[in-house]
């Protein structure tokens, strides 16, 4: 089966600009995740969707970050305006079932964002 | 709050030598622990899960609740084991908390 797709793979912007990332999960997967991975750190969960509803966005900086998953399939993550500390790899993952029990997450290749 | 600690940023071993990647966690409940691996230019992927109690690519990991540890071990390192390894904890809701990762370098 095709894996999780993300675009773009790389993005360079200046601070205070806006940027958007796109994720297409594995077909039929109910749950979608966005992670932020800063250099030298492990991935940190930003937001978790089950179908088209938000399950957890407690670690999403809502003053500048937003995310949506229209129709319960694709998702976009937006940063507006970007700050230098937003430079990171943004990973999207999906899992087949809901969040009531553990089920394996499958990761995309990530988008590397550089904010100058 | 849940936390995963991987004390080594880099671990360098010779081919054929034993490998142990350390992971400690803090969590008030009964966690599920995992090891994820990222090979060069590849995606992050699940290596093994403590509850499965299986050996994957020769790697094993035992959950020690007394020491709150979940170290990853392999008796004989291979060149293809060189990768970034992340320990992760799932404390409910299928949400993962990752450690900072250990880069394993297997030298010939």
PDB file of N, CA, C and O in Angstrom, chain A residues 3-4 33 35 37 40-43 45 48 56 95 99 101-105 107-109, chain B residues 9 32 34 36 38 43-46 49 86 90 92-101:
ATOM      1  N   UNK A   3       2.341   4.770   1.122  1.00  0.00           N
ATOM      2  CA  UNK A   3       2.554   5.301   2.457  1.00  0.00           C
ATOM      3  C   UNK A   3       1.968   6.682   2.617  1.00  0.00           C
ATOM      4  O   UNK A   3       1.306   7.215   1.729  1.00  0.00           O
ATOM      5  N   UNK A   4       2.246   7.290   3.766  1.00  0.00           N
ATOM      6  CA  UNK A   4       1.816   8.653   4.045  1.00  0.00           C
ATOM      7  C   UNK A   4       2.610   9.609   3.148  1.00  0.00           C
ATOM      8  O   UNK A   4       3.831   9.501   3.065  1.00  0.00           O
ATOM      9  N   UNK A  33      -1.900  12.433  12.660  1.00  0.00           N
ATOM     10  CA  UNK A  33      -1.096  13.152  13.642  1.00  0.00           C
ATOM     11  C   UNK A  33      -0.138  14.098  12.931  1.00  0.00           C
ATOM     12  O   UNK A  33       0.411  13.766  11.889  1.00  0.00           O
ATOM     13  N   UNK A  35       3.459  16.016  13.972  1.00  0.00           N
ATOM     14  CA  UNK A  35       4.537  16.130  14.938  1.00  0.00           C
ATOM     15  C   UNK A  35       5.518  17.219  14.488  1.00  0.00           C
ATOM     16  O   UNK A  35       5.727  17.425  13.291  1.00  0.00           O
ATOM     17  N   UNK A  37       9.547  18.111  14.892  1.00  0.00           N
ATOM     18  CA  UNK A  37      10.831  17.573  15.351  1.00  0.00           C
ATOM     19  C   UNK A  37      11.919  18.619  15.148  1.00  0.00           C
ATOM     20  O   UNK A  37      12.389  18.833  14.024  1.00  0.00           O
ATOM     21  N   UNK A  40      17.919  17.654  16.908  1.00  0.00           N
ATOM     22  CA  UNK A  40      18.478  17.147  18.154  1.00  0.00           C
ATOM     23  C   UNK A  40      17.444  16.671  19.154  1.00  0.00           C
ATOM     24  O   UNK A  40      17.793  16.236  20.252  1.00  0.00           O
ATOM     25  N   UNK A  41      16.173  16.748  18.785  1.00  0.00           N
ATOM     26  CA  UNK A  41      15.100  16.319  19.682  1.00  0.00           C
ATOM     27  C   UNK A  41      14.266  15.232  19.018  1.00  0.00           C
ATOM     28  O   UNK A  41      14.356  15.004  17.811  1.00  0.00           O
ATOM     29  N   UNK A  42      13.454  14.567  19.821  1.00  0.00           N
ATOM     30  CA  UNK A  42      12.515  13.607  19.273  1.00  0.00           C
ATOM     31  C   UNK A  42      11.259  14.305  18.780  1.00  0.00           C
ATOM     32  O   UNK A  42      11.019  15.473  19.099  1.00  0.00           O
ATOM     33  N   UNK A  43      10.456  13.603  17.989  1.00  0.00           N
ATOM     34  CA  UNK A  43       9.200  14.199  17.536  1.00  0.00           C
ATOM     35  C   UNK A  43       8.291  14.557  18.718  1.00  0.00           C
ATOM     36  O   UNK A  43       8.210  13.813  19.687  1.00  0.00           O
ATOM     37  N   UNK A  45       4.311  15.659  19.537  1.00  0.00           N
ATOM     38  CA  UNK A  45       2.966  15.706  18.970  1.00  0.00           C
ATOM     39  C   UNK A  45       2.385  17.114  19.067  1.00  0.00           C
ATOM     40  O   UNK A  45       2.372  17.718  20.132  1.00  0.00           O
ATOM     41  N   UNK A  48      -3.734  15.857  16.987  1.00  0.00           N
ATOM     42  CA  UNK A  48      -4.189  14.519  16.647  1.00  0.00           C
ATOM     43  C   UNK A  48      -5.653  14.614  16.214  1.00  0.00           C
ATOM     44  O   UNK A  48      -6.480  15.186  16.927  1.00  0.00           O
ATOM     45  N   UNK A  56      -6.761  15.871  20.221  1.00  0.00           N
ATOM     46  CA  UNK A  56      -5.835  16.516  21.148  1.00  0.00           C
ATOM     47  C   UNK A  56      -5.041  17.570  20.399  1.00  0.00           C
ATOM     48  O   UNK A  56      -4.387  17.244  19.407  1.00  0.00           O
ATOM     49  N   UNK A  95      -2.743   6.334  11.595  1.00  0.00           N
ATOM     50  CA  UNK A  95      -2.948   4.994  12.138  1.00  0.00           C
ATOM     51  C   UNK A  95      -4.348   4.532  11.747  1.00  0.00           C
ATOM     52  O   UNK A  95      -5.255   5.347  11.587  1.00  0.00           O
ATOM     53  N   UNK A  99      -8.559   6.155  18.623  1.00  0.00           N
ATOM     54  CA  UNK A  99      -7.576   6.346  19.684  1.00  0.00           C
ATOM     55  C   UNK A  99      -7.896   5.581  20.957  1.00  0.00           C
ATOM     56  O   UNK A  99      -7.216   5.735  21.961  1.00  0.00           O
ATOM     57  N   UNK A 101      -7.504   2.537  21.628  1.00  0.00           N
ATOM     58  CA  UNK A 101      -6.463   1.569  21.964  1.00  0.00           C
ATOM     59  C   UNK A 101      -5.266   1.827  21.065  1.00  0.00           C
ATOM     60  O   UNK A 101      -5.374   2.459  20.024  1.00  0.00           O
ATOM     61  N   UNK A 102      -4.118   1.277  21.479  1.00  0.00           N
ATOM     62  CA  UNK A 102      -2.921   1.478  20.677  1.00  0.00           C
ATOM     63  C   UNK A 102      -3.064   0.826  19.311  1.00  0.00           C
ATOM     64  O   UNK A 102      -3.532  -0.307  19.184  1.00  0.00           O
ATOM     65  N   UNK A 103      -2.685   1.555  18.276  1.00  0.00           N
ATOM     66  CA  UNK A 103      -2.480   0.956  16.965  1.00  0.00           C
ATOM     67  C   UNK A 103      -1.343   1.707  16.275  1.00  0.00           C
ATOM     68  O   UNK A 103      -1.177   2.906  16.477  1.00  0.00           O
ATOM     69  N   UNK A 104      -0.581   0.986  15.498  1.00  0.00           N
ATOM     70  CA  UNK A 104       0.685   1.488  14.964  1.00  0.00           C
ATOM     71  C   UNK A 104       0.508   2.751  14.135  1.00  0.00           C
ATOM     72  O   UNK A 104      -0.423   2.843  13.318  1.00  0.00           O
ATOM     73  N   UNK A 105       1.410   3.683  14.334  1.00  0.00           N
ATOM     74  CA  UNK A 105       1.444   4.901  13.535  1.00  0.00           C
ATOM     75  C   UNK A 105       2.458   4.729  12.408  1.00  0.00           C
ATOM     76  O   UNK A 105       3.546   4.230  12.624  1.00  0.00           O
ATOM     77  N   UNK A 107       4.568   6.806   9.510  1.00  0.00           N
ATOM     78  CA  UNK A 107       5.049   8.170   9.329  1.00  0.00           C
ATOM     79  C   UNK A 107       5.324   8.502   7.863  1.00  0.00           C
ATOM     80  O   UNK A 107       5.735   7.650   7.072  1.00  0.00           O
ATOM     81  N   UNK A 108       5.113   9.771   7.546  1.00  0.00           N
ATOM     82  CA  UNK A 108       5.496  10.302   6.255  1.00  0.00           C
ATOM     83  C   UNK A 108       6.957  10.719   6.245  1.00  0.00           C
ATOM     84  O   UNK A 108       7.646  10.614   7.271  1.00  0.00           O
ATOM     85  N   UNK A 109       7.446  11.205   5.103  1.00  0.00           N
ATOM     86  CA  UNK A 109       8.863  11.572   4.985  1.00  0.00           C
ATOM     87  C   UNK A 109       9.215  12.881   5.673  1.00  0.00           C
ATOM     88  O   UNK A 109      10.384  13.164   5.900  1.00  0.00           O
TER      89      UNK A 109
ATOM     90  N   UNK B   9      23.524  10.484  23.066  1.00  0.00           N
ATOM     91  CA  UNK B   9      23.194  11.021  21.734  1.00  0.00           C
ATOM     92  C   UNK B   9      23.808  10.166  20.646  1.00  0.00           C
ATOM     93  O   UNK B   9      23.265  10.016  19.558  1.00  0.00           O
ATOM     94  N   UNK B  32       2.849   1.677  27.609  1.00  0.00           N
ATOM     95  CA  UNK B  32       3.325   0.813  26.524  1.00  0.00           C
ATOM     96  C   UNK B  32       4.587   1.475  25.971  1.00  0.00           C
ATOM     97  O   UNK B  32       4.613   2.688  25.750  1.00  0.00           O
ATOM     98  N   UNK B  34       7.938   1.492  23.176  1.00  0.00           N
ATOM     99  CA  UNK B  34       8.282   1.142  21.796  1.00  0.00           C
ATOM    100  C   UNK B  34       9.696   1.614  21.483  1.00  0.00           C
ATOM    101  O   UNK B  34      10.202   2.555  22.095  1.00  0.00           O
ATOM    102  N   UNK B  36      11.452   2.996  17.953  1.00  0.00           N
ATOM    103  CA  UNK B  36      11.320   3.388  16.560  1.00  0.00           C
ATOM    104  C   UNK B  36      12.725   3.579  16.000  1.00  0.00           C
ATOM    105  O   UNK B  36      13.656   3.942  16.722  1.00  0.00           O
ATOM    106  N   UNK B  38      15.041   5.100  12.503  1.00  0.00           N
ATOM    107  CA  UNK B  38      15.081   5.869  11.250  1.00  0.00           C
ATOM    108  C   UNK B  38      16.424   5.631  10.587  1.00  0.00           C
ATOM    109  O   UNK B  38      17.463   6.127  11.075  1.00  0.00           O
ATOM    110  N   UNK B  43      12.020   6.768   6.315  1.00  0.00           N
ATOM    111  CA  UNK B  43      11.038   7.276   7.259  1.00  0.00           C
ATOM    112  C   UNK B  43      11.206   6.651   8.636  1.00  0.00           C
ATOM    113  O   UNK B  43      11.765   5.565   8.779  1.00  0.00           O
ATOM    114  N   UNK B  44      10.690   7.348   9.608  1.00  0.00           N
ATOM    115  CA  UNK B  44      10.617   6.799  10.955  1.00  0.00           C
ATOM    116  C   UNK B  44       9.675   5.593  10.935  1.00  0.00           C
ATOM    117  O   UNK B  44       8.575   5.663  10.384  1.00  0.00           O
ATOM    118  N   UNK B  45      10.123   4.492  11.534  1.00  0.00           N
ATOM    119  CA  UNK B  45       9.293   3.289  11.508  1.00  0.00           C
ATOM    120  C   UNK B  45       9.409   2.539  12.818  1.00  0.00           C
ATOM    121  O   UNK B  45      10.415   2.633  13.522  1.00  0.00           O
ATOM    122  N   UNK B  46       8.367   1.793  13.124  1.00  0.00           N
ATOM    123  CA  UNK B  46       8.346   1.006  14.352  1.00  0.00           C
ATOM    124  C   UNK B  46       9.320  -0.161  14.238  1.00  0.00           C
ATOM    125  O   UNK B  46       9.308  -0.896  13.253  1.00  0.00           O
ATOM    126  N   UNK B  49       7.806  -3.420  19.885  1.00  0.00           N
ATOM    127  CA  UNK B  49       6.852  -3.011  20.908  1.00  0.00           C
ATOM    128  C   UNK B  49       6.991  -3.962  22.077  1.00  0.00           C
ATOM    129  O   UNK B  49       7.083  -5.177  21.863  1.00  0.00           O
ATOM    130  N   UNK B  86      14.819   5.794  18.419  1.00  0.00           N
ATOM    131  CA  UNK B  86      14.024   6.562  19.358  1.00  0.00           C
ATOM    132  C   UNK B  86      13.206   5.622  20.238  1.00  0.00           C
ATOM    133  O   UNK B  86      12.533   4.718  19.739  1.00  0.00           O
ATOM    134  N   UNK B  90       3.622   5.241  25.090  1.00  0.00           N
ATOM    135  CA  UNK B  90       2.213   5.535  24.809  1.00  0.00           C
ATOM    136  C   UNK B  90       1.467   5.416  26.123  1.00  0.00           C
ATOM    137  O   UNK B  90       1.414   4.352  26.731  1.00  0.00           O
ATOM    138  N   UNK B  92      -1.805   6.361  26.601  1.00  0.00           N
ATOM    139  CA  UNK B  92      -3.249   6.488  26.411  1.00  0.00           C
ATOM    140  C   UNK B  92      -3.576   7.340  25.202  1.00  0.00           C
ATOM    141  O   UNK B  92      -2.800   8.231  24.846  1.00  0.00           O
ATOM    142  N   UNK B  93      -4.699   7.083  24.581  1.00  0.00           N
ATOM    143  CA  UNK B  93      -5.133   7.880  23.441  1.00  0.00           C
ATOM    144  C   UNK B  93      -4.293   7.709  22.196  1.00  0.00           C
ATOM    145  O   UNK B  93      -4.377   8.520  21.269  1.00  0.00           O
ATOM    146  N   UNK B  94      -3.482   6.677  22.172  1.00  0.00           N
ATOM    147  CA  UNK B  94      -2.596   6.399  21.039  1.00  0.00           C
ATOM    148  C   UNK B  94      -1.654   7.579  20.763  1.00  0.00           C
ATOM    149  O   UNK B  94      -1.276   7.834  19.615  1.00  0.00           O
ATOM    150  N   UNK B  95      -1.281   8.308  21.825  1.00  0.00           N
ATOM    151  CA  UNK B  95      -0.344   9.423  21.663  1.00  0.00           C
ATOM    152  C   UNK B  95       1.037   8.988  22.135  1.00  0.00           C
ATOM    153  O   UNK B  95       1.176   8.397  23.188  1.00  0.00           O
ATOM    154  N   UNK B  96       2.043   9.306  21.325  1.00  0.00           N
ATOM    155  CA  UNK B  96       3.407   8.898  21.622  1.00  0.00           C
ATOM    156  C   UNK B  96       4.225  10.061  22.168  1.00  0.00           C
ATOM    157  O   UNK B  96       4.161  11.185  21.652  1.00  0.00           O
ATOM    158  N   UNK B  97       5.021   9.749  23.200  1.00  0.00           N
ATOM    159  CA  UNK B  97       6.039  10.677  23.700  1.00  0.00           C
ATOM    160  C   UNK B  97       7.385  10.059  23.377  1.00  0.00           C
ATOM    161  O   UNK B  97       7.664   8.925  23.801  1.00  0.00           O
ATOM    162  N   UNK B  98       8.197  10.794  22.613  1.00  0.00           N
ATOM    163  CA  UNK B  98       9.481  10.276  22.164  1.00  0.00           C
ATOM    164  C   UNK B  98      10.622  10.797  23.026  1.00  0.00           C
ATOM    165  O   UNK B  98      10.579  11.908  23.562  1.00  0.00           O
ATOM    166  N   UNK B  99      11.684   9.980  23.101  1.00  0.00           N
ATOM    167  CA  UNK B  99      12.941  10.464  23.652  1.00  0.00           C
ATOM    168  C   UNK B  99      13.699  11.256  22.603  1.00  0.00           C
ATOM    169  O   UNK B  99      13.228  11.438  21.469  1.00  0.00           O
ATOM    170  N   UNK B 100      14.872  11.715  22.966  1.00  0.00           N
ATOM    171  CA  UNK B 100      15.655  12.567  22.069  1.00  0.00           C
ATOM    172  C   UNK B 100      16.441  11.783  21.027  1.00  0.00           C
ATOM    173  O   UNK B 100      17.015  12.354  20.114  1.00  0.00           O
ATOM    174  N   UNK B 101      16.470  10.464  21.178  1.00  0.00           N
ATOM    175  CA  UNK B 101      17.107   9.628  20.166  1.00  0.00           C
ATOM    176  C   UNK B 101      18.578   9.344  20.443  1.00  0.00           C
ATOM    177  O   UNK B 101      19.282  10.128  21.090  1.00  0.00           O
TER     178      UNK B 101
END
